[in-house]
Amino acid sequence: MNIDFPPPSKGTYNNAGSSRKLCNYLEHEDMERMEQGIYTEGFFNLTDDNIYKSQVVKDIDSNIGQLMKTDAKFYAIHVSPSEKELRAMGNTEQEQAEAMKRYIREVVIPEYAKNFNKGLSAEDIKFYGKIHFSRDRSNNELNMHCHLIVSRKDQSNKKKLSPLTNHKNTKKGAIKGGFNRKNLFQQAEQGFDKLFGYQRQLTETFEYCNTMKNGSISEQLEMQERQISDERKNTDMQTGLYANRQDELTENKAAYKQDDNLSNIQSVNQDNKQSFNLPDLGLSSALGLLTPDANKEEKQIPMKKKIKKKPKRGFRQS
């Protein structure tokens, strides 16, 4: 997430006078998209959407109590998610725009208010936002970003608030409080990750980018060591997940094979039961197949009568 404060200039970002020039610039994309019949977003603040430009100019330009002619009357802030972050915010431009407004209202402005260390809340900040969907000289597929116009004075038109001051939480002197831009960047980044469940890599963090750009040699070397360590952990984790997945697939394959074998055995047993199944004849009937029927008379073979042999007739010998 890239958050920056464009420096005041004599052109579009001249903040010593009216905010009209900046508001006119912020509407230029709307005309192009409307001609093409493409979805557009109006100005918004903490509670309302589709606010007219005229109201924005009036509210910002009138909230300048006790400011000198050459004093800053407002500040511009750019909030630009990366392509990867935008994909986490939604699938369509409208979804991403709604997510951006939610992020501004729930994270950026509350952290902006707290960072002054004056007991302020989001309701104390007078601001207007405008979402753009394209960016000049960019080859990225997704380029949605948000422009914020923040009043120099709070809602009560009493307290001066400057995010460009070099004071940081001062408690003595003419200026109390201050503003820590680094702290804002880090808190807004962490708030984004929590709001959208974003898994941020070390190389995507503000801490990493700031260290590699502005840190000392020793700090950069230490950050590189952290990067190598994190990449090694991610590789080990991915390898472990792959191994666990392979084990799970192997176990499932074995379980399927076992279930298949069991199904085959049950099928064979069922077939055998059907092939050799005898009718239920009862115990007595089953025994009757093996033993003679007790109710039937036994057939006896008639025995032949013995015939006494008569002596043969003949002459008697005296």
Coordinates of C-alpha atoms in Angstrom, one line a residue:
M1 CA 0.0 0.0 0.0
N2 CA 1.5 3.3 -1.1
I3 CA 0.3 6.5 0.8
D4 CA 2.0 9.8 0.0
F5 CA 1.5 13.5 0.4
P6 CA 2.0 15.5 -2.8
P7 CA 4.0 18.6 -2.0
P8 CA 2.2 21.9 -2.4
S9 CA 2.9 23.6 -5.7
K10 CA 1.8 26.6 -7.8
G11 CA -0.3 24.4 -10.0
T12 CA -3.0 21.7 -9.2
Y13 CA -1.7 21.2 -5.6
N14 CA -1.5 24.8 -4.7
N15 CA -3.1 24.7 -1.2
A16 CA -2.7 28.3 -0.2
G17 CA -5.9 29.3 -2.0
S18 CA -9.1 27.7 -3.1
S19 CA -9.5 23.9 -3.5
R20 CA -11.5 24.4 -6.7
K21 CA -8.5 23.8 -9.1
L22 CA -7.8 20.4 -7.4
C23 CA -11.4 19.4 -7.4
N24 CA -11.7 20.2 -11.1
Y25 CA -8.7 18.0 -11.8
L26 CA -10.2 15.2 -9.7
E27 CA -13.3 15.2 -12.0
H28 CA -11.5 14.9 -15.3
E29 CA -11.6 11.1 -15.4
D30 CA -15.4 11.1 -14.8
M31 CA -16.1 12.9 -18.1
E32 CA -14.0 10.4 -20.1
R33 CA -15.7 7.4 -18.4
M34 CA -19.2 8.9 -18.8
E35 CA -18.7 9.4 -22.5
Q36 CA -17.8 5.7 -22.8
G37 CA -20.7 4.7 -20.5
I38 CA -18.4 3.4 -17.8
Y39 CA -19.1 3.3 -14.1
T40 CA -17.9 6.4 -12.2
E41 CA -17.6 7.4 -8.5
G42 CA -18.5 10.8 -7.0
F43 CA -16.9 12.5 -4.1
F44 CA -17.4 10.9 -0.6
N45 CA -16.7 11.7 3.0
L46 CA -16.9 9.8 6.3
T47 CA -20.7 9.2 6.0
D48 CA -22.0 10.1 2.5
D49 CA -21.4 9.2 -1.2
N50 CA -21.9 11.0 -4.4
I51 CA -21.3 14.5 -3.0
Y52 CA -21.3 17.4 -5.5
K53 CA -18.1 19.1 -6.3
S54 CA -19.6 22.5 -5.4
Q55 CA -20.2 21.3 -1.8
V56 CA -16.7 20.0 -1.5
V57 CA -15.2 23.3 -2.6
K58 CA -17.5 25.3 -0.3
D59 CA -16.8 23.2 2.8
I60 CA -13.0 23.1 2.3
D61 CA -12.7 26.8 1.4
S62 CA -14.9 28.0 4.3
N63 CA -13.1 26.0 7.0
I64 CA -10.1 28.3 7.3
G65 CA -10.5 30.1 10.5
Q66 CA -7.5 32.1 11.8
L67 CA -5.3 31.1 8.8
M68 CA -3.1 33.6 7.1
K69 CA -3.4 34.2 3.3
T70 CA -0.2 32.3 2.6
D71 CA -1.0 29.4 5.0
A72 CA -2.0 26.0 3.7
K73 CA -5.8 25.6 3.7
F74 CA -5.9 21.9 2.9
Y75 CA -3.6 18.9 2.1
A76 CA -3.8 16.2 -0.6
I77 CA -3.2 12.6 0.1
H78 CA -2.8 9.7 -2.4
V79 CA -3.8 6.1 -1.4
S80 CA -2.6 3.6 -4.0
P81 CA -3.0 -0.1 -3.5
S82 CA -0.8 -2.6 -5.5
E83 CA -2.4 -4.9 -8.1
K84 CA -2.2 -7.7 -5.6
E85 CA -3.9 -5.7 -2.9
L86 CA -6.6 -4.6 -5.4
R87 CA -7.4 -8.2 -6.2
A88 CA -7.9 -8.8 -2.5
M89 CA -10.4 -5.9 -2.4
G90 CA -12.8 -7.2 -5.0
N91 CA -13.3 -8.7 -8.5
T92 CA -14.9 -5.7 -10.2
E93 CA -14.2 -2.0 -10.3
Q94 CA -17.4 -1.3 -8.3
E95 CA -16.4 -3.9 -5.6
Q96 CA -12.9 -2.4 -5.4
A97 CA -14.3 1.1 -5.1
E98 CA -16.7 0.2 -2.3
A99 CA -13.8 -1.6 -0.5
M100 CA -11.6 1.5 -1.0
K101 CA -14.2 3.8 0.6
R102 CA -14.5 1.4 3.5
Y103 CA -10.7 1.3 3.9
I104 CA -10.5 5.1 3.9
R105 CA -13.4 5.5 6.4
E106 CA -12.5 2.6 8.8
V107 CA -8.6 2.7 8.7
V108 CA -6.9 5.6 7.0
I109 CA -8.9 8.6 8.5
P110 CA -9.1 7.1 12.0
E111 CA -5.3 6.5 12.0
Y112 CA -4.7 10.0 10.5
A113 CA -6.7 11.5 13.3
K114 CA -5.0 9.5 16.1
N115 CA -1.5 10.3 14.7
F116 CA -1.8 14.0 15.7
N117 CA -1.7 12.9 19.3
K118 CA -4.4 15.5 20.2
G119 CA -7.2 13.1 21.2
L120 CA -8.9 13.4 17.8
S121 CA -11.1 10.8 16.1
A122 CA -12.3 10.3 12.5
E123 CA -15.3 12.5 13.2
D124 CA -13.0 15.4 13.8
I125 CA -11.4 15.3 10.4
K126 CA -13.0 17.3 7.5
F127 CA -12.1 15.5 4.3
Y128 CA -13.4 14.4 0.9
G129 CA -12.3 11.5 -1.3
K130 CA -12.4 10.8 -5.0
I131 CA -11.6 7.5 -6.6
H132 CA -9.8 7.2 -9.9
F133 CA -9.6 4.0 -11.9
S134 CA -6.7 4.7 -14.3
R135 CA -3.3 6.1 -14.0
D136 CA -1.2 7.8 -16.7
R137 CA 2.1 6.2 -17.8
S138 CA 1.2 2.9 -16.1
N139 CA 1.2 -0.5 -17.7
N140 CA -0.5 -2.2 -14.8
E141 CA -3.8 -4.0 -15.4
L142 CA -5.4 -2.5 -12.3
N143 CA -4.7 1.1 -11.3
M144 CA -7.5 2.2 -9.0
H145 CA -6.4 4.7 -6.4
C146 CA -7.9 7.4 -4.2
H147 CA -7.3 11.1 -3.8
L148 CA -8.1 12.8 -0.5
I149 CA -8.6 16.5 0.2
V150 CA -8.2 17.1 3.9
S151 CA -8.9 20.4 5.5
R152 CA -6.1 22.1 7.5
K153 CA -8.6 22.8 10.3
D154 CA -10.6 20.2 12.1
Q155 CA -14.4 20.0 11.9
S156 CA -14.8 22.6 14.7
N157 CA -12.6 25.0 12.7
K158 CA -10.5 25.5 15.8
K159 CA -7.5 23.2 15.7
K160 CA -4.7 23.4 13.1
L161 CA -3.7 20.0 11.7
S162 CA -0.6 19.6 9.5
P163 CA 0.5 16.1 8.3
L164 CA 3.7 17.7 6.9
T165 CA 5.0 19.0 10.2
N166 CA 8.4 17.7 11.4
H167 CA 7.2 17.6 15.0
K168 CA 6.4 14.2 16.4
N169 CA 4.4 13.9 19.6
T170 CA 5.9 17.0 21.2
K171 CA 4.7 18.0 24.6
K172 CA 6.5 21.3 25.1
G173 CA 6.7 24.5 23.0
A174 CA 4.2 26.3 20.8
I175 CA 3.3 23.2 18.8
K176 CA 1.8 20.3 20.8
G177 CA 1.4 16.9 19.2
G178 CA 3.0 16.6 15.8
F179 CA 2.6 14.0 13.1
N180 CA 4.5 10.7 12.5
R181 CA 4.1 9.8 8.8
K182 CA 6.0 6.5 9.1
N183 CA 3.7 5.5 11.9
L184 CA 0.7 6.3 9.8
F185 CA 2.0 4.3 6.9
Q186 CA 2.6 1.2 9.1
Q187 CA -0.7 1.5 10.9
A188 CA -2.6 1.9 7.7
E189 CA -0.8 -1.1 6.2
Q190 CA -1.7 -3.3 9.2
G191 CA -5.2 -2.0 9.1
F192 CA -5.6 -3.0 5.5
D193 CA -4.3 -6.5 6.2
K194 CA -6.7 -7.0 9.0
L195 CA -9.7 -5.5 7.2
F196 CA -9.3 -7.7 4.1
G197 CA -7.5 -10.7 5.5
Y198 CA -4.4 -10.0 3.4
Q199 CA -1.3 -12.2 3.8
R200 CA 1.5 -9.6 3.3
Q201 CA 4.9 -10.8 2.3
L202 CA 8.0 -9.1 3.9
T203 CA 9.0 -7.5 0.6
E204 CA 5.5 -5.8 0.4
T205 CA 5.8 -4.1 3.8
F206 CA 6.5 -0.4 4.3
E207 CA 9.3 -1.4 6.7
Y208 CA 11.1 -3.4 4.1
C209 CA 10.8 -0.7 1.3
N210 CA 11.8 2.1 3.6
T211 CA 14.8 0.2 5.0
M212 CA 16.1 -0.8 1.5
K213 CA 15.7 2.9 0.4
N214 CA 16.7 4.9 3.4
G215 CA 18.3 2.5 5.9
S216 CA 22.0 2.1 6.6
I217 CA 24.1 -0.7 5.1
S218 CA 23.9 -2.8 8.2
E219 CA 20.1 -2.3 8.4
Q220 CA 19.7 -3.3 4.7
L221 CA 21.9 -6.4 5.3
E222 CA 19.8 -7.4 8.3
M223 CA 16.6 -6.9 6.2
Q224 CA 18.0 -9.1 3.4
E225 CA 18.7 -11.8 6.0
R226 CA 15.1 -11.6 7.2
Q227 CA 14.0 -11.8 3.6
I228 CA 16.1 -15.0 3.0
S229 CA 14.9 -16.5 6.2
D230 CA 11.2 -15.8 5.4
E231 CA 11.6 -17.2 1.9
R232 CA 13.2 -20.3 3.3
K233 CA 10.3 -20.7 5.8
N234 CA 7.8 -20.3 3.0
T235 CA 9.6 -22.9 0.8
D236 CA 9.7 -25.3 3.7
M237 CA 6.0 -24.7 4.5
Q238 CA 5.1 -25.3 0.9
T239 CA 7.2 -28.4 0.7
G240 CA 5.6 -29.7 3.9
L241 CA 2.1 -29.0 2.6
Y242 CA 2.9 -30.8 -0.6
A243 CA 4.3 -33.8 1.3
N244 CA 1.2 -33.8 3.6
R245 CA -1.0 -33.6 0.5
Q246 CA 0.8 -36.5 -1.1
D247 CA 0.4 -38.6 2.0
E248 CA -3.2 -37.8 2.2
L249 CA -3.7 -38.8 -1.5
T250 CA -1.8 -42.0 -0.8
E251 CA -4.0 -42.8 2.2
N252 CA -7.1 -42.1 0.3
K253 CA -6.0 -44.2 -2.6
A254 CA -5.3 -47.1 -0.2
A255 CA -8.6 -46.6 1.5
Y256 CA -10.4 -46.6 -1.9
K257 CA -8.6 -49.8 -2.9
Q258 CA -9.5 -51.5 0.4
D259 CA -13.1 -50.5 0.0
D260 CA -13.1 -51.7 -3.5
N261 CA -11.7 -55.1 -2.5
L262 CA -14.2 -55.4 0.3
S263 CA -17.0 -54.6 -2.2
N264 CA -15.7 -57.3 -4.5
I265 CA -15.6 -59.9 -1.7
Q266 CA -19.1 -59.0 -0.6
S267 CA -20.3 -59.3 -4.2
V268 CA -18.7 -62.7 -4.6
N269 CA -20.2 -63.9 -1.4
Q270 CA -23.6 -62.7 -2.4
D271 CA -23.3 -64.5 -5.8
N272 CA -22.3 -67.7 -4.0
K273 CA -25.2 -67.4 -1.6
Q274 CA -27.6 -67.0 -4.5
S275 CA -26.1 -69.9 -6.5
F276 CA -26.1 -72.4 -3.6
N277 CA -29.0 -71.3 -1.6
L278 CA -31.3 -74.1 -0.5
P279 CA -34.9 -73.6 0.4
D280 CA -35.7 -73.3 4.0
L281 CA -37.2 -76.8 4.7
G282 CA -37.0 -76.8 8.4
L283 CA -34.9 -79.0 10.7
S284 CA -37.1 -82.0 10.4
S285 CA -37.3 -81.7 6.6
A286 CA -33.6 -81.3 6.3
L287 CA -33.1 -84.4 8.4
G288 CA -35.7 -86.2 6.3
L289 CA -33.4 -85.8 3.3
L290 CA -30.8 -87.8 5.1
T291 CA -32.9 -90.4 7.2
P292 CA -36.0 -92.5 6.3
D293 CA -39.4 -91.0 7.0
A294 CA -40.6 -92.2 10.4
N295 CA -44.2 -92.0 9.4
K296 CA -43.9 -94.4 6.5
E297 CA -44.0 -98.2 7.2
E298 CA -40.8 -100.0 6.5
K299 CA -41.1 -102.4 3.6
Q300 CA -40.0 -105.8 4.8
I301 CA -38.8 -108.5 2.6
P302 CA -41.0 -111.7 3.2
M303 CA -38.9 -114.6 4.5
K304 CA -39.3 -117.9 2.7
K305 CA -40.8 -120.8 4.7
K306 CA -38.6 -123.8 5.4
I307 CA -39.9 -126.9 3.7
K308 CA -39.3 -130.2 5.5
K309 CA -37.7 -132.7 3.2
K310 CA -39.6 -136.1 3.1
P311 CA -37.5 -139.2 3.2
K312 CA -37.1 -140.9 -0.1
R313 CA -39.1 -144.0 -0.7
G314 CA -37.2 -147.2 -1.3
F315 CA -36.5 -150.7 -0.2
R316 CA -35.6 -151.2 3.3
Q317 CA -32.8 -153.3 4.0
S318 CA -33.3 -155.8 6.5

